[in-house]
Structures are given as C-alpha cells and as structure tokens.
Amino acid sequence: MPEPVPADAPPADGEPGNTELTGLFVEKPPDNVVAVAGTDAIFIAKVDSTNLTRKPTMKWLKGKWMDLGSKAGKHMQFKETYDRNTKIYTYEMKIIKVVPGDAGGYRCEVTAKDKCDSSTFEISVEGEKKRPEKEEPQIDVWELLKNAHPSEYEKIAFEYGITDLRGMLKRLKKMTAPEPKHSEAFLKKLDSCYSVEKGKKIVLTCEVVDPNVQVKWLKNGQEIKPSAKYIMEANGNVRTLTINKTTLADDAAYECVVGEDKCFTEVFVKEPPVTITKLMDDYHVVVGERVEFEIEVSEEGAHDVELHKDHENPKYRFKKDGKKHTLIIMEATLDDIGMYHAWTNGGHTKGELEVEEKELEVLQDIADLTVRAQDQAMFKCEVSDDKVTGKWFKDGVEVLPSDRIKMSHIGRFHRLTIDDVKPEDAGDYTFVPDGYALSLSAKLNFLEPPKIHLDTSGNMVSQNTIIVVAGNKLRLDVEITGEPAPTVVWSKGDQPITDSEGRVRVEARKDLSCFVIEGAERDDEGNYSICVTNPSGEDKAMLFVKIVDVPDPPENVKCTAVGEDCATIVWEPPKFDGGAPIKGYLMERKKKGSSRWTKLNFDVYESTTYEAKRMIEGVLYEMRVFAVNSIGLSQPSLNSKPFMPIAPTSEPTRLTVHDVTDSTCSLKWLPPERIGAGGLDGYIIEYCKEGGDKTALCCLHHNDLSCDWVVANKDLCERQGYVVHDLPVGEKINFRVVAVNIAGKSLPATLAQPVTIREIVEHPKIRLPRELRTKYIRKVGEKINLTIPFQVRKQPEADLLSHGDGQPIDPKMVNVRNSNVDTILFIRSAEREHSGTYELVLQIENMEDRATVNIRIIERPGPPLKVRVTDVWGFNAALEWEPPRDDGNSEITGYTIQKADMKTKEWFTVYEHNRRTNCTASDLIMGNEYMFRVYSENLCGLSEEPCMSKNTAKISKTGLELKANPYKEKDMSCVPKFTQPLLDRSVVAGYSTAISCSVKGYPKPKITWMKNKMIIGEDPKFLMQNNQGVLTLNIRKPSTFDGGKYSCLAVNELGQDEVECKLDVRGKTRRRRRSSYSSYCRVCLFSVTVK
C-alpha cells in the first residue's frame, strides 16, 4: 500500500497554477448545528487522498475571509489524523465552551495542488438550559428555634447561615417566654412584631383596663423618656408610643408595663434599597483593548452590588471607589462578547460588549499610474502581515499571469507588473488579501487632458454645496489627472487664491490640489471655483461653501420667583442662531462658590421659562443656560445673579407684657423657633381694641376704614422688645407680633388675653450688691467705683448722705452720678478720711427706700514702741514691746521679730505673725551678743520701719570664770582664694541649672561672674547668690546659646583669684529620672563655708 505523499513546498510567487473544484470530501460537517452555550462543539471532515499526489491542505474559515488557524488555543483546537489503510485524512475542529460570539457561518476548504473542495455550515448558539428549580417552602427560622431543643441551636444556625446566634437567642428568650395568664391590666396587648422602613414613623398601640392607669414604655429593658423622637399618648383606654424618624438603633424589643403586667413586641427596621444612579454603557472595541464597565449606586460602600456576564460569574477584575463600581477587562477577546449585567437590591442595568478582530494594516497603498504606450506599469503595495496572500483584479475580473503580466509576493510586498502596456490595460486594478474584507485599488491611466475628480459626498446639501461648521477645518483634496501635470487655480468669486501659507491657502501635491480653510469663519462663505489647464485642455468646477455655527449663548438669565425649594428662571433667546433653527435649551445650576455645575435637564427644553426644583433652602444658587441647534451646543450664558430659596420664619415665641403705663405698653418676646436660611429682618407690632368698633381705633392712625389691626411701628423692629405709645387709658387692647424676612411675614404671636392700659404703682427698691452688705475695705491710693442698682418706674431722686449728720456729702471729696436705673459713687484716690458709713436715700413722691454702705480705707501700720530685752538666761532672751501708735486704720494682725549678731550684723527672722507683744528668742549661741528689731503687721502688710531694741542680749558661759591673758587681735587679712573650683557641666536645654564654687578671703572679696570673659550684668536670666562664701550662679531655662565658658572672679584689696568652667547645653531629649541621692551629693559637694 503506497505511503501518503508528503506536502511539497508551495509554488514560487508569481507562478500559481489553475485550480478546479472537485469532490474531495468523504464526510462533511452538518449544514446547521445548534450548540448550547457553555458546552463543547466538535466538527469533523474527512478527505480521501487515494487519487492525490500531494498531501491535502485544510483550512477552517469563519465568515468570508477569517482564517481560524491563527485562533488555535484554549478556545479552539484543531486536530489532524491519517489512516494508512483507507488513505483517509480526518480533520477535527473543537470549540471549547461555546459562547454567543461563536455563532455565524463557517467554511472548511481543502486544496491539493490543482484540486479544491469546500463545505459550508452554520452554527447557532442557544442559552444554557436551566433546570427548573423546585420551589421549596419558606422556613421560619424563629419557629424552628422556638420548637427545637437547646442542643440543636448550633446545628440550625449552621444549616441556615445564622451568624449572630447569640443575639437571636436573646430575642428568642423573650419571644419564647411562657405565655402569661389572662392579663387583668390589658384589654388588648401589643402585636407580636412590627416592621417599618428606615426614616419612617411607627406607632405601637395597646389597650388597658383602667383608663387612668399610668404605663411605662421600655426599650431593651430600659425605660423610654418622652422626647421629640418618642411621643407617648393616652386616649381613654388606648396607650400609644410613636417613634419618629426610625433608625437602625430603633430595631429592638419594646415593652409596655402596667404595674406587674407587661406586654412585649419586636420592631424591625428595614434599610432602603440601593439604587443605580449611573447606568452601564455599551462598548465596541477591537481585540486586545481595555474595557471598563462602570456604574454608580446611591450609597457609598454598598455591598449589595453584583456584576454578571449573561448570568455568569467570570473571573474578571472588580474595583470599588466610593459609589463607583467597575468591571475591568484588561485585554478583550472574542470570548468576551455578550451582555453584562449589574444588579443591586433596588435596581438593574446592563451593557453590551462587541469585540472585532484587528484589521489588516496597509503600510503602503497602491498608487495610480499614468503611462504611455509600450511602457512598463508596476503596482506595488505593502501590508502588515507577510504571510497574507491575495489576488489581483482588473475592473472586477481576476488577473491571470501571462508573458506580459507577472505577479510576485516577497515578504510583505505584493507586486503586479505589466510589460508593454497597451490601451486595453487601462482601468481600475484591485488587490484583495485572502481572508480579509479589504481591498486596495489604483488606476492605470494613459496620457490624457486634465480632469477634476471632485467628490463632495456626505457634505452636500444640494449639488456642489459644502456645509462647514464654524471653527472647524475645511480641507478639500481634489484629485487632478492629466499629462503633463496641469496648472491649478483656485478662486473665490473673481479673486484668485494664491497663498500657500496662512489660514486660507492652497497646497499642491502630486495628483492632488488641496484647498484648506483653518478655523472657518462666517466671512468665508461664498462661491469657490477650481480651474486646471495643461496643453491637452482645460477643466473647471464650481463649489459653494456654507458656514454654519453653534448659536450664541442666551441672554438675561435671571430668577423671577423663589420658594422653599424651588425657583423660576427666565431668559431671552440668543441673537444669532448659528444659521440653523434653535431646537431648545439646556439648564445648569451650581451653589455659589462651587465650581461644580449640575445639569437640570437632559432632553432639550423648548420654552424660555423654567422652574428649578429640589433645591436646598438657604443656599445661594447660580444658573446658566445653553442654546442647542443642529450644529451643537452654544457657550454658556452669563451666570444669573445669586438667588436663595427661602421660606418665611415661624411665629415669635413667648410674647409677654413687660410694663404698662397710662398711655404705653412695653412688650417682650423671643425669636421664632425656626428662622430658616432667609434670616430675620425684624418684627411688626400690631394692636387692636377688644370688642367694639375696631375700625374706629384703626382710624386713629390710618385713613383705611377696612383694617382691624393697627401697625405700631413704621420701621421694622430689630430687637425682641417694643414700647407701643399713644394708647387710650383704661381700654383693653389686643397685641400681636409678626416676624418678617425676605420671604415675607410669618404667622403672628398673640397674647392669651387683652391688656388694660393703666399704670401700675410700684414702690422704689434699692438692690444693694452682696459685697456692699458688709464692710467695704480698700487700701490708701486705690480707686473706688461703686455701682448700686435700684428698681423704680419713674425718674427717682437719689441722694447720698453721710452717716454722721445726715447731710449730702461734699462733691469735692466724692463724685456721685445718678441715672434711671442706678447710682455710682466714685473716688479717684482713696484717703483715710474717706472712711465711714454712707447712706443712700431713693425717693419717689412720698415713697422712699434707704441703704447704708460702710467703707474703710487702710494703710500700713507704724512701728512698735519701746522694744527691750527684759531677761537673759541660758541660751534664751525675753523681749517685750508696746503696740504702735498708728494701726493704719486696721487691726494689728501680728509682729515679726528678727535678731542679729553684733559681729556680722546680718538679720535673721525669729518669729512671724506673732500675735502677742512679747516673745522669747531661743537657741542663741554662747559667747555672742545679739540685738533685736520688731515689725508690726496688719491687712496691708508689715510696717515700713522696725523698732530696734534699746539693749542687747549677751549669752555668756556659766559656772567658770576665765582669766584670759590680755587679748591680742589677730590679723585675719587673707588674699581671695577659691577652696572649691567650678566644674564643667553638660545640661539639657529648657531645664534650669546652677554652677557653684566656694571662696575665702578677708576683707570680704567682691564677686564678679563672667561669660566668655564678658561680665554678666543685671540680666534677669541669671541669679547670683553668695551664702557664707558659697557662690552660686543660677541659669533659668538655658538654651543652646547659653553654652560657653563661665568664670568667677573674687577681688579684694590684697589680691584676686579666678576659676572657670565649661557649660555645654544639649537639645531636649527624653526626660530621665535622677535619684535623690545624686542630687543630695551634688548639693553637699559645694557646701563650703569661708573662715
């Protein structure tokens, strides 16, 4: 049995043989195939090769040109087998998981050298058949849990997907409580449960036996207090609980309690559904492009959003951004063709995706040729795929190779060469690539007179009329033929156009004359002509260019009326309609200060008056309008003046009568509870007479006899109070107050009963401040300013009298100012003679009121008298003295006693705040002689001068008598010398520090501190101390600039000595605790005294 003939190399380019159609198929695919989406489809074709000299070549095609061999992959698989016994080739095409995009016409084509056969078949795709779902009865989980044993709770929760089992068991415990016996308190109990949508109102109702009984309402066991949200009502035997504006927090268990009896219910709050605010768009792309299906929902972060393709869940990429949900296909394929759906619990949208194959790209098109007789003509083109083959056609008839006509295919280049061109060779030549709906055409011309090939298809209103939108670019590429190349002249009217640059220009190209208008204007409209000439003849064509434009923007956009959430907008049509009739208008609005415009209509609105709704009260808005014609959208109009939707305020509250006289009435009130965004401009006060002829009272102030209420104020009252004048004495008058804002008048606030116009008699009363009811104490030199209010109804007579003689005080000593509501006593600089008792007399006619004020002016006391040492024993000394002559007009609160050694004469305090006029100084040093001084003290402080003791206290040894040698005074003179030097230190910035040293020397040396050799003066940052020779320099909160070298110089008449140290100030770091032991050691280190 002969072996199958192997496949030979394909014939050389330009040498194809003639192919005839023969019956090669032994088995063909069925003509019509119906495939179910999601299943696999297999198509088989068999070819008998008994009479073939070469191996046959099989192609599977879709449509007319698409070769499916390049689509082999996961979706499409091709298989070829050979039976040596029967010499039959079996070809198989398998489509894996058929999709709707696979539907269409297919063709299998087999070729073997000079033989060819083909078979066509059609594939239809049906949706996946779904099995009818059995309708399962709805199961109430609550009933299951009620009737189940507690050991089965977890099993039921797992089976029915209950996540909050603990919460359900809590509610179940309340729901499954044993049924109470017949209630003696309730006629009708609450329903077992209630359901309400979020934000709505719900009313819980029950009936009790006793209509006068008090009930309690509980929420989750907690008592509910009445409020604006929870309203409790009792109407006979009916008790109701109203819950306003429910939220998810109101989803709870509620109880109504009457004594020991209770009734229970459950309230379930449902959330509103999530709706789709932006629908899904359709897409038409080519293979490999990125596709994003985007929708917007009503709530941010919504989880109830599902995206599907034909009710399937493919593994695509999903993205959420706030309210936006996006399905992303990175690289679209033909498998992605279909309908995509988005579902929420409140809406549905869908979008269709169409994917096309990439088109074959033409890199070099075929060029027209103009040749002479017996010349060679060669058509050449270049495509993007070097494996693409094709056929050449002339005037629709396939070109066959011959001695003069040769065809070649080298890489991406296809050539048709015609030698010894003849007149019959002229015509249209076309190259058609195999498998693509694409054709490349060119024309072969002989030498001929010039001719204009003008094509205005698509832009013609009438013959040779071109319509151009203003601002767009007009480019007319007019094909010019003729040999030799003709001369082209463009003209507008009789004026030739010769510019090759500029806005209106003529560009010359090979076989083309381009007329260009950049940014067409209205003046460019007119008749244009093109004239071509060469030695063989002349041709001419006429054109009319019409310029159309978008209309001008509308004018005079303004708001004519406003409401609580709406406004009426009017405007004028544009002056110029752009050459096309106005179709209508589009409106936009925005909040003032914002840059985001909101469209108010999507369909064209024809009228010039529009009512904008759904606006927020109190917010300033601006409007603008666009005009629309057949060309497009105009520029926006100028923004309207800002306007604000507003409503009148509510009525004023708590209107009361403040005061009444024989002809006036003073009213007071509070602002309205709801003012609104329109603000509050003021109030109008009106009044009328009770009963009788109200118009008669009205006519007292107005000529309009038809009015009942009289306006009391001509201008708006801005305060919450007003005095109505010129009222008749003894009449009963009704009053009312109306609030006014930009939106108009509110409802009036009225009094419960009329007011009788008659003055109220009231006794004067002095309201003495609390601090003046006791003794008022001030220091000498201080300012005194006393304000004493009083309550009277008429202008009072207020007199300030002295306590002693009851006469008015001297105005040179005390200034007094009186008003209708208070009196003021003012002393610029207090002196001791200002002390005393002052009496205020308030008198109206024969009525009066009195009040007294006790003022005391104090100063420092004088020094004590006759300080003396009365006794000395052991290490003690007894002192006595007499009180000072002047106590400073204040009680003496104590004495301060100080002592001093006769050698050093440095004073030390022995006692402070000593209440008695004697004391004992203890712990005196033996061998020393002491003197004493005493200060007196009152509320102002210590006396300015002390009183020195007349004698001293000498502490001598007892029991032994010393017979001393004659005393020879020792010379104590000593050059200054530092016994403890300064030490270098490193401190943290911001924390106070100190550096110390000790020095000795006699006479006592003068100490000078220096920083970087510069003397530290009276800088408040530095505090210098000298305690018995221990020198300390305190630096308050040092900074990095306080670092450097510090030195201390001690100088007396015998010499000097100096020590120095370095201070390093670091930046702030984490605070570290130091032990008290180290601080103690540091202090003790510098405790050195001078001898």
CSV table of C-alpha atoms in Angstrom, one decimal, residues 466-470 520-522 524-526 544-549 578-579:
chain,number,residue,atom,x,y,z
A,466,ILE,CA,-20.4,72.1,1.1
A,467,ILE,CA,-21.5,72.8,4.7
A,468,VAL,CA,-18.7,73.6,7.2
A,469,VAL,CA,-19.2,74.2,10.9
A,470,ALA,CA,-17.6,77.5,12.1
A,520,ALA,CA,-13.7,78.5,9.2
A,521,GLU,CA,-15.3,81.9,9.8
A,522,ARG,CA,-18.7,83.3,8.7
A,524,ASP,CA,-15.5,82.5,4.4
A,525,GLU,CA,-19.0,81.7,3.0
A,526,GLY,CA,-19.3,82.1,-0.8
A,544,PHE,CA,-20.5,76.8,-2.8
A,545,VAL,CA,-19.2,76.8,0.8
A,546,LYS,CA,-21.8,77.4,3.5
A,547,ILE,CA,-20.6,78.2,7.1
A,548,VAL,CA,-22.8,77.2,10.0
A,549,ASP,CA,-22.1,77.6,13.7
A,578,GLY,CA,-25.8,79.9,14.0
A,579,GLY,CA,-27.5,79.5,10.7
